[in-house]
Coordinates of C-alpha atoms in Angstrom, one line a residue:
M1 CA 0.1 0.3 0.5
T2 CA 1.5 3.5 -0.9
I3 CA 2.1 5.6 2.3
T4 CA 2.9 9.6 1.7
D5 CA 4.0 12.1 3.4
T6 CA 0.8 14.9 3.7
P7 CA 1.2 18.1 5.4
S8 CA -0.2 18.0 9.5
T9 CA -1.0 19.9 12.1
A10 CA -0.6 17.4 14.4
P11 CA -0.6 17.7 18.4
R12 CA 2.7 14.9 18.5
T13 CA 3.1 12.6 20.3
A14 CA -0.8 12.4 21.5
K15 CA -0.8 11.0 25.1
P16 CA -1.9 7.1 25.2
L17 CA -4.9 6.8 26.2
R18 CA -6.0 5.5 29.4
I19 CA -9.6 4.0 30.3
G20 CA -9.3 2.5 33.9
P21 CA -6.6 0.5 34.4
I22 CA -6.2 -0.2 30.4
E23 CA -3.7 2.0 28.3
V24 CA -4.4 2.1 24.6
E25 CA -1.5 3.2 22.8
A26 CA -3.4 5.3 20.5
P27 CA -6.3 7.3 21.4
V28 CA -8.2 6.2 19.1
V29 CA -12.1 3.9 19.8
L30 CA -13.8 1.7 17.1
A31 CA -17.4 3.2 17.5
P32 CA -19.8 0.4 17.9
M33 CA -21.8 0.0 14.5
A34 CA -24.5 -2.6 14.7
G35 CA -24.2 -5.7 11.7
I36 CA -20.9 -3.4 11.0
T37 CA -18.2 -4.1 14.2
N38 CA -18.3 -8.3 14.5
M39 CA -15.4 -10.1 15.0
A40 CA -14.3 -10.2 11.8
Y41 CA -13.8 -6.7 11.4
R42 CA -12.7 -5.7 14.8
R43 CA -9.9 -8.0 13.3
L44 CA -9.1 -6.8 10.6
C45 CA -9.0 -3.2 11.6
R46 CA -6.7 -3.8 13.8
E47 CA -4.2 -5.5 11.8
Y48 CA -3.8 -1.8 10.2
G49 CA -3.7 0.4 13.3
A50 CA -4.2 0.5 16.9
G51 CA -6.5 1.6 18.9
L52 CA -9.5 0.1 21.1
Y53 CA -12.2 -2.0 19.3
V54 CA -16.2 -2.6 20.3
C55 CA -18.3 -4.4 19.2
E56 CA -21.9 -3.9 18.2
M57 CA -23.9 -2.6 20.6
I58 CA -25.6 -5.7 22.5
T59 CA -28.7 -5.9 24.3
S60 CA -28.6 -6.4 27.7
R61 CA -31.5 -9.0 28.3
A62 CA -30.9 -10.7 25.3
L63 CA -27.2 -11.1 26.4
V64 CA -28.9 -12.4 30.3
E65 CA -31.4 -15.2 28.7
R66 CA -28.1 -16.0 26.5
T67 CA -30.0 -16.0 23.1
P68 CA -27.8 -17.4 20.3
V69 CA -27.2 -14.1 18.4
S70 CA -25.8 -12.7 21.7
M71 CA -23.6 -15.3 22.9
Q72 CA -22.2 -15.3 19.0
L73 CA -21.7 -10.9 19.2
I74 CA -19.6 -11.3 22.5
Q75 CA -17.0 -13.3 21.4
H76 CA -13.7 -12.1 20.6
H77 CA -10.9 -13.6 18.8
E78 CA -7.4 -14.8 21.2
S79 CA -5.7 -11.7 19.1
E80 CA -8.1 -9.1 20.6
T81 CA -7.1 -7.4 23.7
P82 CA -8.4 -5.7 24.8
R83 CA -12.1 -7.1 24.8
S84 CA -15.0 -4.4 24.6
I85 CA -18.4 -5.0 24.5
Q86 CA -21.0 -1.9 24.6
L87 CA -24.4 -2.9 26.5
Y88 CA -28.0 -1.4 26.0
G89 CA -30.4 -1.9 28.0
V90 CA -33.4 0.8 29.7
E91 CA -34.0 -1.1 33.6
P92 CA -30.9 -0.7 35.7
N93 CA -31.4 -4.6 37.3
T94 CA -31.3 -6.4 33.7
V95 CA -27.9 -4.0 32.6
A96 CA -26.1 -4.4 35.8
E97 CA -26.9 -8.2 35.8
A98 CA -25.3 -8.1 31.6
A99 CA -22.1 -6.4 33.4
T100 CA -21.9 -9.2 35.8
I101 CA -22.1 -12.0 33.2
L102 CA -19.6 -10.4 30.9
V103 CA -17.4 -9.9 34.1
G104 CA -18.1 -13.3 36.0
E105 CA -17.0 -15.1 33.3
D106 CA -14.3 -13.4 31.7
R107 CA -15.9 -12.1 28.7
A108 CA -14.9 -8.4 28.6
D109 CA -12.1 -6.1 30.0
H110 CA -14.0 -3.0 29.7
I111 CA -17.5 -2.1 29.3
D112 CA -19.7 0.4 27.7
L113 CA -23.1 1.4 28.0
N114 CA -24.9 3.2 24.4
F115 CA -26.6 6.4 25.3
G116 CA -26.2 7.5 21.8
C117 CA -28.2 5.4 19.7
P118 CA -31.6 7.1 17.5
V119 CA -33.3 4.5 16.7
P120 CA -37.0 4.6 16.6
K121 CA -36.9 0.7 18.2
V122 CA -34.6 1.7 21.2
T123 CA -35.8 5.9 21.4
R124 CA -39.7 4.8 21.8
K125 CA -38.6 2.2 24.4
G126 CA -36.9 5.6 26.3
G127 CA -33.4 3.9 25.9
G128 CA -30.3 5.1 23.7
A129 CA -30.0 8.6 23.0
A130 CA -33.6 9.2 24.5
L131 CA -32.5 7.9 28.2
P132 CA -30.5 10.4 29.7
W133 CA -33.4 13.4 29.6
K134 CA -35.1 11.2 32.6
L135 CA -31.8 11.6 34.9
D136 CA -33.1 9.4 37.9
L137 CA -33.3 6.1 35.8
F138 CA -29.9 7.2 34.0
Q139 CA -27.7 7.7 37.5
D140 CA -29.7 4.0 38.5
L141 CA -28.5 2.4 35.6
V142 CA -25.1 3.7 35.5
T143 CA -24.3 3.7 38.7
K144 CA -25.4 -0.2 38.8
T145 CA -23.5 -1.0 36.0
V146 CA -20.3 0.2 37.3
K147 CA -21.1 -1.5 41.1
A148 CA -21.6 -4.8 39.0
A149 CA -18.4 -4.6 36.8
G150 CA -16.1 -3.8 39.7
D151 CA -12.4 -3.3 38.6
V152 CA -13.8 -4.0 34.7
P153 CA -13.9 -0.1 33.7
V154 CA -17.2 0.7 32.4
T155 CA -17.8 3.8 30.2
V156 CA -20.7 5.7 28.4
K157 CA -21.0 7.1 25.0
M158 CA -24.3 9.8 24.6
R159 CA -25.2 12.3 21.7
K160 CA -25.8 15.9 23.0
G161 CA -29.8 15.4 23.9
I162 CA -32.9 14.6 22.2
D163 CA -33.0 18.2 20.5
A164 CA -31.7 21.5 20.7
D165 CA -34.2 21.8 23.0
H166 CA -33.9 19.0 25.3
L167 CA -29.7 18.6 25.9
T168 CA -29.0 16.1 28.2
Y169 CA -25.0 15.6 27.8
L170 CA -23.6 17.8 30.6
D171 CA -26.1 16.6 33.1
A172 CA -24.8 13.4 32.1
A173 CA -22.0 13.6 32.2
R174 CA -21.4 14.9 35.6
I175 CA -23.6 12.0 36.9
A176 CA -21.7 9.7 34.7
R177 CA -18.3 10.8 36.6
D178 CA -19.9 10.7 40.1
A179 CA -21.1 7.0 39.6
G180 CA -17.7 6.3 38.9
V181 CA -17.4 5.6 34.7
A182 CA -13.7 5.1 33.5
A183 CA -14.5 7.7 30.3
I184 CA -17.2 9.2 28.8
S185 CA -18.3 9.8 24.7
L186 CA -19.8 12.3 23.2
H187 CA -21.4 11.7 19.5
A188 CA -22.0 16.2 18.8
R189 CA -25.2 15.5 17.7
T190 CA -28.9 15.0 18.7
A191 CA -31.0 12.6 18.5
N192 CA -33.1 14.1 16.2
E193 CA -30.7 15.0 13.6
H194 CA -29.2 11.4 13.6
Y195 CA -26.2 11.5 10.5
S196 CA -27.3 15.2 9.4
G197 CA -25.5 18.2 8.4
H198 CA -22.5 18.3 10.5
A199 CA -21.3 17.8 14.4
D200 CA -21.3 20.9 16.4
W201 CA -17.5 19.9 17.9
S202 CA -18.1 22.9 20.6
A203 CA -20.2 21.2 22.6
I204 CA -17.7 18.4 22.9
A205 CA -15.2 21.3 23.9
T206 CA -17.7 22.7 26.6
L207 CA -18.3 19.3 27.4
K208 CA -14.2 18.4 27.9
E209 CA -14.3 22.0 30.3
T210 CA -16.9 20.8 32.5
I211 CA -15.5 17.4 32.8
T212 CA -11.8 17.4 33.0
D213 CA -10.8 14.5 35.7
I214 CA -11.9 11.7 33.5
P215 CA -10.8 11.0 29.9
V216 CA -13.4 12.9 27.2
L217 CA -13.6 11.4 23.7
G218 CA -15.1 13.5 20.8
N219 CA -17.6 11.9 18.0
G220 CA -19.3 12.8 14.5
D221 CA -17.6 13.7 11.2
I222 CA -13.7 12.2 11.2
W223 CA -13.8 11.1 8.1
S224 CA -9.7 11.2 8.0
A225 CA -6.8 11.3 10.2
A226 CA -6.7 14.8 9.5
D227 CA -10.1 15.6 11.1
A228 CA -9.0 13.6 14.3
L229 CA -6.2 15.9 14.8
R230 CA -8.4 18.8 14.6
M231 CA -11.1 17.5 16.8
V232 CA -9.0 16.9 19.4
D233 CA -6.4 20.8 18.8
E234 CA -10.1 22.2 18.4
T235 CA -11.4 20.8 21.6
G236 CA -8.4 19.8 23.8
C237 CA -11.0 16.2 24.1
D238 CA -8.7 13.4 25.0
G239 CA -9.4 11.2 21.8
V240 CA -11.6 10.5 19.0
V241 CA -14.5 7.4 18.5
V242 CA -14.4 6.9 14.9
G243 CA -18.0 5.4 13.2
R244 CA -19.2 5.6 9.7
G245 CA -15.3 7.2 8.7
C246 CA -14.0 3.8 8.3
L247 CA -16.5 2.0 6.5
G248 CA -14.5 0.4 3.9
R249 CA -11.5 1.8 4.9
P250 CA -9.9 -0.2 7.5
W251 CA -6.8 1.2 7.0
L252 CA -8.1 4.6 8.8
F253 CA -6.9 3.4 11.8
G254 CA -3.3 3.2 10.5
D255 CA -3.5 6.7 9.5
L256 CA -4.9 7.5 13.0
A257 CA -2.1 5.7 14.9
A258 CA 1.1 7.3 12.9
A259 CA -0.5 11.2 13.1
F260 CA -1.0 10.3 16.9
R261 CA 2.7 9.5 16.6
G262 CA 3.1 12.7 15.3
E263 CA 4.1 11.0 11.8
D264 CA 3.2 12.9 8.6
V265 CA 2.0 10.3 6.6
R266 CA -1.3 8.3 4.7
A267 CA -2.0 5.4 3.5
M268 CA -3.4 5.9 -0.2
P269 CA -4.2 2.4 -1.0
S270 CA -4.1 0.9 -4.9
L271 CA -7.1 -1.2 -6.0
G272 CA -5.3 -3.5 -5.9
D273 CA -5.2 -3.0 -1.8
V274 CA -8.6 -2.1 -1.6
A275 CA -8.9 -5.8 -3.8
T276 CA -6.7 -7.8 -0.8
A277 CA -8.5 -6.1 1.9
F278 CA -11.9 -6.7 0.9
R279 CA -11.0 -10.4 0.1
R280 CA -9.6 -10.3 3.8
H281 CA -12.6 -9.6 5.7
A282 CA -14.9 -11.6 3.3
E283 CA -12.6 -14.3 4.8
L284 CA -13.1 -13.2 7.8
L285 CA -16.9 -12.9 8.3
V286 CA -16.6 -16.7 6.7
E287 CA -14.5 -17.7 9.4
F288 CA -16.5 -15.5 12.2
F289 CA -20.2 -17.1 11.2
G290 CA -18.8 -20.6 10.3
S291 CA -20.4 -20.7 7.2
E292 CA -18.9 -19.7 3.5
D293 CA -22.1 -18.8 2.5
H294 CA -23.5 -16.9 5.4
G295 CA -19.9 -14.6 6.1
C296 CA -20.2 -13.9 1.6
R297 CA -23.5 -12.7 1.9
D298 CA -22.4 -10.7 4.5
A299 CA -19.7 -8.8 3.0
R300 CA -21.6 -7.8 0.2
K301 CA -22.3 -4.6 2.3
H302 CA -19.1 -3.3 2.4
V303 CA -18.5 -3.7 -1.4
S304 CA -20.1 0.3 -2.0
W305 CA -17.6 1.4 0.7
Y306 CA -14.8 -0.4 -0.5
F307 CA -15.1 0.6 -4.0
K308 CA -16.3 4.0 -3.8
G309 CA -14.5 6.0 -6.6
Y310 CA -12.9 3.3 -7.7
P311 CA -12.3 2.3 -11.5
I312 CA -14.3 -1.5 -11.1
G313 CA -16.4 -1.2 -13.8
G314 CA -20.7 -1.7 -12.7
D315 CA -21.1 -5.3 -13.5
V316 CA -18.2 -6.2 -11.3
R317 CA -19.6 -4.1 -8.7
S318 CA -23.0 -5.5 -9.1
A319 CA -21.4 -9.3 -9.0
L320 CA -20.0 -8.9 -5.9
S321 CA -22.4 -7.3 -4.2
M322 CA -24.0 -10.9 -5.1
A323 CA -21.5 -12.9 -4.6
S324 CA -21.8 -15.9 -2.5
S325 CA -18.7 -17.8 -2.2
L326 CA -14.7 -17.0 -2.1
Q327 CA -13.9 -18.1 -5.0
E328 CA -16.4 -16.3 -6.9
I329 CA -15.3 -13.0 -5.3
D330 CA -11.4 -14.6 -6.4
D331 CA -12.6 -14.8 -9.4
L332 CA -14.5 -11.5 -9.8
L333 CA -11.1 -9.5 -8.2
G334 CA -9.1 -11.1 -10.6
Q335 CA -10.7 -9.0 -13.0
L336 CA -9.8 -5.8 -11.6
D337 CA -6.6 -3.7 -13.1
W338 CA -5.5 -4.5 -9.4
S339 CA -2.5 -1.6 -10.5
A340 CA -5.2 1.8 -10.3
P341 CA -4.1 3.9 -8.4
Y342 CA -5.6 5.8 -5.3
P343 CA -8.1 8.1 -7.1
G344 CA -8.1 10.5 -4.7
A345 CA -10.8 13.0 -3.7
D346 CA -13.1 11.4 -5.3
V347 CA -12.7 8.4 -2.4
E348 CA -12.7 11.2 0.8
G349 CA -15.2 12.7 2.8
P350 CA -18.4 11.6 3.9
R351 CA -19.5 7.6 3.8
G352 CA -22.9 5.5 5.1
R353 CA -25.8 7.6 4.5
A354 CA -26.2 10.9 6.2
G355 CA -30.2 10.9 6.2
H356 CA -32.0 14.2 7.4
P357 CA -33.4 15.4 10.0
K358 CA -36.4 13.9 12.2
R359 CA -38.8 13.9 15.1
T360 CA -37.4 11.0 18.2
A361 CA -39.5 8.3 19.0
L362 CA -40.1 8.3 22.3
P363 CA -42.4 6.5 25.0
D364 CA -45.7 8.9 25.8
R365 CA -45.2 12.6 27.8
W366 CA -41.4 11.4 28.0
L367 CA -40.8 15.2 28.2
E368 CA -42.5 16.6 30.4
S369 CA -40.9 15.4 33.8
R370 CA -36.7 14.9 34.2
D371 CA -38.0 11.9 36.3
V372 CA -39.8 8.4 35.6
D373 CA -42.6 7.9 37.0
A374 CA -43.9 4.9 38.8
E375 CA -46.0 3.4 36.5
F376 CA -43.0 3.6 33.7
R377 CA -41.0 2.1 36.0
K378 CA -43.7 -0.8 36.4
V379 CA -42.9 -1.4 32.7
L380 CA -39.4 -0.9 32.5
A381 CA -38.4 -5.1 32.8
A382 CA -41.0 -5.8 29.8
A383 CA -39.9 -2.6 27.5
E384 CA -36.6 -4.6 27.0
L385 CA -35.3 -5.3 23.4
H386 CA -35.1 -9.2 23.2
H387 CA -32.3 -9.2 19.9
S388 CA -28.9 -7.5 20.2
G389 CA -27.5 -4.8 17.5
G390 CA -29.6 -1.9 16.6

């Protein structure tokens, strides 16, 4: 893969990220993404660079009930250290029980709590980005989970709030810090914004000014190592969380690690480099799912991200998006001009679906009070989702 010198305004030799007893060489975290950050993708990203690689969101109730999907998703390869798992839930005792399982069975070195998911199936139950509005519920859930986790560090990932009139991140951050979390990550958008527009990095700066005794991590609109460095420089945050920016670009973690070491280099993969990465990803997916057909079908969703901007032709692109075996993938990749150079601007910038702002789905009368009433507490257990991911 071609590596080139690039101008940089890097904060030279950034400090390692410390999350409780864990030290991460590069202050970079792979954001949990449903259907993306399974063991296969985490292993691939780790092969390119350094950081903390978090599995996709696991529903606490599904973990407590030991559903087959959840038990598969929390698996880590022997090469994965530290092991990081994100939990979702709305009922404090259930989330704490899930943490007890992870710690008691030695399945995780770090637990992250999801308070950032904006999708309706989560927020209409009062979970994800909706939950910090209820301060007593948030405090109860975080406090019990931290206690259940014991020596395993717990972190929280949140958004600014539900909308511009219902911001929650500063109150929630203070509560989380006082409850003993090891770090706080902020996606600098509201739930209503989903992934649209531009992330409000000034909110990350405000959070860092407010929370000074544990690490604050910034998330939102990091498409390159230069963006990560600029976020740290502009906000003072202690590290970055990368989500959509690494879709189809696992080598971004190599760029980030180099940038935080103060090296002015950047990967500029040829078409052959991209084909090699995609083939490796498919191979790892086959291994993870234990089925060639399942693994290759799952790889299909990644085709458009990997080959964005590269001259591969519509027929090959379409065929890769329907491939069901590694041999089929090999035959199709063999038709490409592996010497085709990095296309530059055509492959850079935003990736994934940005969408449009939309009103967040919430439980009835959710915004009328910052506290959870007795009636809602009775149905919290029933409100837990029965599946993982999302």
